Amino acid sequence: MNIIEYSSDLYVGLYTLLRDTYDSKISKEDLENNYLCHDKMIFLTLIDNTVVGCAFLEIKRDYVRTYKYGYISYVAVDEKYRQHGIGRALIERLISTAKDMGCSTVELTSANSRKNAHVFYQNLGFSKKKTTVFIKGPL
């Protein structure tokens, strides 16, 4: 198992994983123009040069918080490779990267229906925060 930062030659593998997990159809151009810069990173897990896991990390600072924090999103592991420590290794890598970039905390959101993911995150030391997300759209 090898965890690396995204590179263009791995787009097809990442696309397939995101499509299968999140029904995403993001183009290579949109992905690379909108999700890759100094404060946004994508990490991939490779086994035998095949993308089997991914997670996105964004370093944030807003007007209310007086500290930097990492926001983790789009965590996915191919179903055939789950329960092998891939998700844990990805999250640990993102936490380490966020810490190295001066973040005090990391946070993520997870759909209410993803009970197994909630247990997974809690086992990694995340605490559940009661919140409700409101969305209006499409606009």
PDB file of C-alpha atoms in Angstrom:
ATOM      1  CA  MET A   1       0.000   0.000   0.000  1.00  0.00           C
ATOM      2  CA  ASN A   2       1.360   3.373  -1.033  1.00  0.00           C
ATOM      3  CA  ILE A   3      -0.208   6.766  -0.223  1.00  0.00           C
ATOM      4  CA  ILE A   4       0.752   9.558  -2.606  1.00  0.00           C
ATOM      5  CA  GLU A   5      -0.499  12.952  -3.687  1.00  0.00           C
ATOM      6  CA  TYR A   6      -2.616  13.074  -6.825  1.00  0.00           C
ATOM      7  CA  SER A   7      -0.954  13.403 -10.210  1.00  0.00           C
ATOM      8  CA  SER A   8      -2.636  13.744 -13.612  1.00  0.00           C
ATOM      9  CA  ASP A   9      -1.662  10.273 -14.752  1.00  0.00           C
ATOM     10  CA  LEU A  10      -3.884   8.836 -11.977  1.00  0.00           C
ATOM     11  CA  TYR A  11      -7.037  10.744 -12.976  1.00  0.00           C
ATOM     12  CA  VAL A  12      -8.846   7.735 -14.503  1.00  0.00           C
ATOM     13  CA  GLY A  13      -8.405   5.664 -11.344  1.00  0.00           C
ATOM     14  CA  LEU A  14      -9.569   8.520  -9.114  1.00  0.00           C
ATOM     15  CA  TYR A  15     -12.493   9.268 -11.429  1.00  0.00           C
ATOM     16  CA  THR A  16     -13.611   5.639 -11.292  1.00  0.00           C
ATOM     17  CA  LEU A  17     -13.455   5.543  -7.493  1.00  0.00           C
ATOM     18  CA  LEU A  18     -15.354   8.841  -7.124  1.00  0.00           C
ATOM     19  CA  ARG A  19     -17.945   7.755  -9.700  1.00  0.00           C
ATOM     20  CA  ASP A  20     -18.544   4.434  -7.980  1.00  0.00           C
ATOM     21  CA  THR A  21     -18.662   5.922  -4.465  1.00  0.00           C
ATOM     22  CA  TYR A  22     -20.254   9.345  -4.928  1.00  0.00           C
ATOM     23  CA  ASP A  23     -21.784   9.151  -8.427  1.00  0.00           C
ATOM     24  CA  SER A  24     -19.365  11.950  -9.359  1.00  0.00           C
ATOM     25  CA  LYS A  25     -18.702  12.800 -12.968  1.00  0.00           C
ATOM     26  CA  ILE A  26     -16.044  15.463 -12.404  1.00  0.00           C
ATOM     27  CA  SER A  27     -13.870  16.171 -15.414  1.00  0.00           C
ATOM     28  CA  LYS A  28     -10.103  16.122 -15.224  1.00  0.00           C
ATOM     29  CA  GLU A  29     -10.043  19.853 -16.003  1.00  0.00           C
ATOM     30  CA  ASP A  30     -12.515  20.729 -13.210  1.00  0.00           C
ATOM     31  CA  LEU A  31     -10.722  18.496 -10.731  1.00  0.00           C
ATOM     32  CA  GLU A  32      -7.302  19.916 -11.434  1.00  0.00           C
ATOM     33  CA  ASN A  33      -8.421  23.555 -11.714  1.00  0.00           C
ATOM     34  CA  ASN A  34     -10.625  23.588  -8.610  1.00  0.00           C
ATOM     35  CA  TYR A  35      -9.215  21.007  -6.205  1.00  0.00           C
ATOM     36  CA  LEU A  36      -5.469  21.376  -6.544  1.00  0.00           C
ATOM     37  CA  CYS A  37      -3.622  24.402  -5.197  1.00  0.00           C
ATOM     38  CA  HIS A  38      -1.410  25.246  -2.225  1.00  0.00           C
ATOM     39  CA  ASP A  39      -4.247  24.750   0.299  1.00  0.00           C
ATOM     40  CA  LYS A  40      -6.104  21.851  -1.388  1.00  0.00           C
ATOM     41  CA  MET A  41      -4.675  18.384  -1.820  1.00  0.00           C
ATOM     42  CA  ILE A  42      -5.856  14.957  -2.917  1.00  0.00           C
ATOM     43  CA  PHE A  43      -4.235  11.841  -1.522  1.00  0.00           C
ATOM     44  CA  LEU A  44      -4.533   8.449  -3.177  1.00  0.00           C
ATOM     45  CA  THR A  45      -3.849   4.947  -1.967  1.00  0.00           C
ATOM     46  CA  LEU A  46      -2.317   2.673  -4.575  1.00  0.00           C
ATOM     47  CA  ILE A  47      -2.020  -1.079  -4.521  1.00  0.00           C
ATOM     48  CA  ASP A  48      -0.205  -2.563  -7.512  1.00  0.00           C
ATOM     49  CA  ASN A  49      -0.468   0.856  -9.228  1.00  0.00           C
ATOM     50  CA  THR A  50      -4.268   0.808  -8.930  1.00  0.00           C
ATOM     51  CA  VAL A  51      -6.145   3.583  -7.116  1.00  0.00           C
ATOM     52  CA  VAL A  52      -8.050   1.885  -4.282  1.00  0.00           C
ATOM     53  CA  GLY A  53      -8.559   4.841  -1.929  1.00  0.00           C
ATOM     54  CA  CYS A  54      -8.733   8.616  -1.909  1.00  0.00           C
ATOM     55  CA  ALA A  55      -9.294  11.549   0.417  1.00  0.00           C
ATOM     56  CA  PHE A  56      -9.316  15.303  -0.131  1.00  0.00           C
ATOM     57  CA  LEU A  57      -7.819  17.820   2.303  1.00  0.00           C
ATOM     58  CA  GLU A  58      -8.401  21.571   2.331  1.00  0.00           C
ATOM     59  CA  ILE A  59      -6.577  23.899   4.706  1.00  0.00           C
ATOM     60  CA  LYS A  60      -9.001  26.580   5.888  1.00  0.00           C
ATOM     61  CA  ARG A  61      -9.117  29.724   7.963  1.00  0.00           C
ATOM     62  CA  ASP A  62     -12.248  31.819   8.319  1.00  0.00           C
ATOM     63  CA  TYR A  63     -13.191  35.104   9.960  1.00  0.00           C
ATOM     64  CA  VAL A  64     -14.520  33.592  13.188  1.00  0.00           C
ATOM     65  CA  ARG A  65     -11.943  30.963  13.986  1.00  0.00           C
ATOM     66  CA  THR A  66      -8.564  32.292  14.996  1.00  0.00           C
ATOM     67  CA  TYR A  67      -6.740  29.173  13.870  1.00  0.00           C
ATOM     68  CA  LYS A  68      -6.169  27.114  10.740  1.00  0.00           C
ATOM     69  CA  TYR A  69      -8.003  23.836  10.383  1.00  0.00           C
ATOM     70  CA  GLY A  70      -8.094  21.000   7.913  1.00  0.00           C
ATOM     71  CA  TYR A  71     -11.305  19.964   6.210  1.00  0.00           C
ATOM     72  CA  ILE A  72     -11.403  16.352   5.011  1.00  0.00           C
ATOM     73  CA  SER A  73     -13.802  15.331   2.253  1.00  0.00           C
ATOM     74  CA  TYR A  74     -14.473  12.653  -0.352  1.00  0.00           C
ATOM     75  CA  VAL A  75     -12.977   9.805   1.620  1.00  0.00           C
ATOM     76  CA  ALA A  76     -13.454   6.633  -0.382  1.00  0.00           C
ATOM     77  CA  VAL A  77     -12.046   3.117  -0.411  1.00  0.00           C
ATOM     78  CA  ASP A  78     -12.888   0.596  -3.112  1.00  0.00           C
ATOM     79  CA  GLU A  79     -15.331  -1.938  -1.627  1.00  0.00           C
ATOM     80  CA  LYS A  80     -12.999  -4.849  -2.425  1.00  0.00           C
ATOM     81  CA  TYR A  81     -10.270  -3.271  -0.269  1.00  0.00           C
ATOM     82  CA  ARG A  82     -12.239  -2.198   2.787  1.00  0.00           C
ATOM     83  CA  GLN A  83     -11.349  -3.493   6.268  1.00  0.00           C
ATOM     84  CA  HIS A  84      -7.629  -3.545   5.387  1.00  0.00           C
ATOM     85  CA  GLY A  85      -6.521  -0.316   7.074  1.00  0.00           C
ATOM     86  CA  ILE A  86      -6.580   1.805   3.912  1.00  0.00           C
ATOM     87  CA  GLY A  87      -9.096   4.349   5.208  1.00  0.00           C
ATOM     88  CA  ARG A  88      -7.254   4.622   8.524  1.00  0.00           C
ATOM     89  CA  ALA A  89      -3.915   5.159   6.762  1.00  0.00           C
ATOM     90  CA  LEU A  90      -5.429   7.839   4.515  1.00  0.00           C
ATOM     91  CA  ILE A  91      -7.010   9.740   7.409  1.00  0.00           C
ATOM     92  CA  GLU A  92      -3.803   9.506   9.454  1.00  0.00           C
ATOM     93  CA  ARG A  93      -1.839  10.902   6.479  1.00  0.00           C
ATOM     94  CA  LEU A  94      -4.281  13.820   6.113  1.00  0.00           C
ATOM     95  CA  ILE A  95      -4.134  14.576   9.839  1.00  0.00           C
ATOM     96  CA  SER A  96      -0.316  14.538   9.749  1.00  0.00           C
ATOM     97  CA  THR A  97      -0.268  16.821   6.696  1.00  0.00           C
ATOM     98  CA  ALA A  98      -2.750  19.243   8.296  1.00  0.00           C
ATOM     99  CA  LYS A  99      -0.638  19.351  11.463  1.00  0.00           C
ATOM    100  CA  ASP A 100       2.528  19.975   9.430  1.00  0.00           C
ATOM    101  CA  MET A 101       0.727  22.891   7.738  1.00  0.00           C
ATOM    102  CA  GLY A 102      -0.056  24.507  11.103  1.00  0.00           C
ATOM    103  CA  CYS A 103      -3.630  23.314  11.626  1.00  0.00           C
ATOM    104  CA  SER A 104      -4.996  22.947  15.150  1.00  0.00           C
ATOM    105  CA  THR A 105      -7.850  20.620  14.228  1.00  0.00           C
ATOM    106  CA  VAL A 106      -9.336  18.652  11.351  1.00  0.00           C
ATOM    107  CA  GLU A 107     -13.016  18.170  10.656  1.00  0.00           C
ATOM    108  CA  LEU A 108     -15.245  16.370   8.210  1.00  0.00           C
ATOM    109  CA  THR A 109     -18.905  15.779   7.518  1.00  0.00           C
ATOM    110  CA  SER A 110     -20.651  12.498   6.864  1.00  0.00           C
ATOM    111  CA  ALA A 111     -24.215  11.786   5.756  1.00  0.00           C
ATOM    112  CA  ASN A 112     -26.560  10.614   8.522  1.00  0.00           C
ATOM    113  CA  SER A 113     -27.125   7.352   6.672  1.00  0.00           C
ATOM    114  CA  ARG A 114     -23.422   6.381   6.735  1.00  0.00           C
ATOM    115  CA  LYS A 115     -23.465   4.724  10.164  1.00  0.00           C
ATOM    116  CA  ASN A 116     -20.434   2.520   9.469  1.00  0.00           C
ATOM    117  CA  ALA A 117     -18.426   5.597   8.477  1.00  0.00           C
ATOM    118  CA  HIS A 118     -19.468   7.317  11.720  1.00  0.00           C
ATOM    119  CA  VAL A 119     -18.132   4.413  13.774  1.00  0.00           C
ATOM    120  CA  PHE A 120     -14.949   4.447  11.685  1.00  0.00           C
ATOM    121  CA  TYR A 121     -14.354   8.171  12.316  1.00  0.00           C
ATOM    122  CA  GLN A 122     -15.127   7.857  16.028  1.00  0.00           C
ATOM    123  CA  ASN A 123     -12.652   4.965  16.281  1.00  0.00           C
ATOM    124  CA  LEU A 124     -10.051   7.335  14.820  1.00  0.00           C
ATOM    125  CA  GLY A 125     -10.692   9.847  17.610  1.00  0.00           C
ATOM    126  CA  PHE A 126     -13.178  12.153  15.915  1.00  0.00           C
ATOM    127  CA  SER A 127     -16.030  13.365  18.076  1.00  0.00           C
ATOM    128  CA  LYS A 128     -19.528  13.835  16.774  1.00  0.00           C
ATOM    129  CA  LYS A 129     -20.802  17.403  16.681  1.00  0.00           C
ATOM    130  CA  LYS A 130     -24.503  17.999  16.379  1.00  0.00           C
ATOM    131  CA  THR A 131     -25.161  20.182  13.352  1.00  0.00           C
ATOM    132  CA  THR A 132     -27.614  20.484  10.520  1.00  0.00           C
ATOM    133  CA  VAL A 133     -26.662  21.419   6.976  1.00  0.00           C
ATOM    134  CA  PHE A 134     -29.105  23.423   4.877  1.00  0.00           C
ATOM    135  CA  ILE A 135     -28.767  23.552   1.085  1.00  0.00           C
ATOM    136  CA  LYS A 136     -30.694  25.624  -1.449  1.00  0.00           C
ATOM    137  CA  GLY A 137     -30.327  24.757  -5.063  1.00  0.00           C
ATOM    138  CA  PRO A 138     -29.842  24.376  -7.814  1.00  0.00           C
ATOM    139  CA  LEU A 139     -29.617  28.126  -8.321  1.00  0.00           C
TER     140      LEU A 139
END
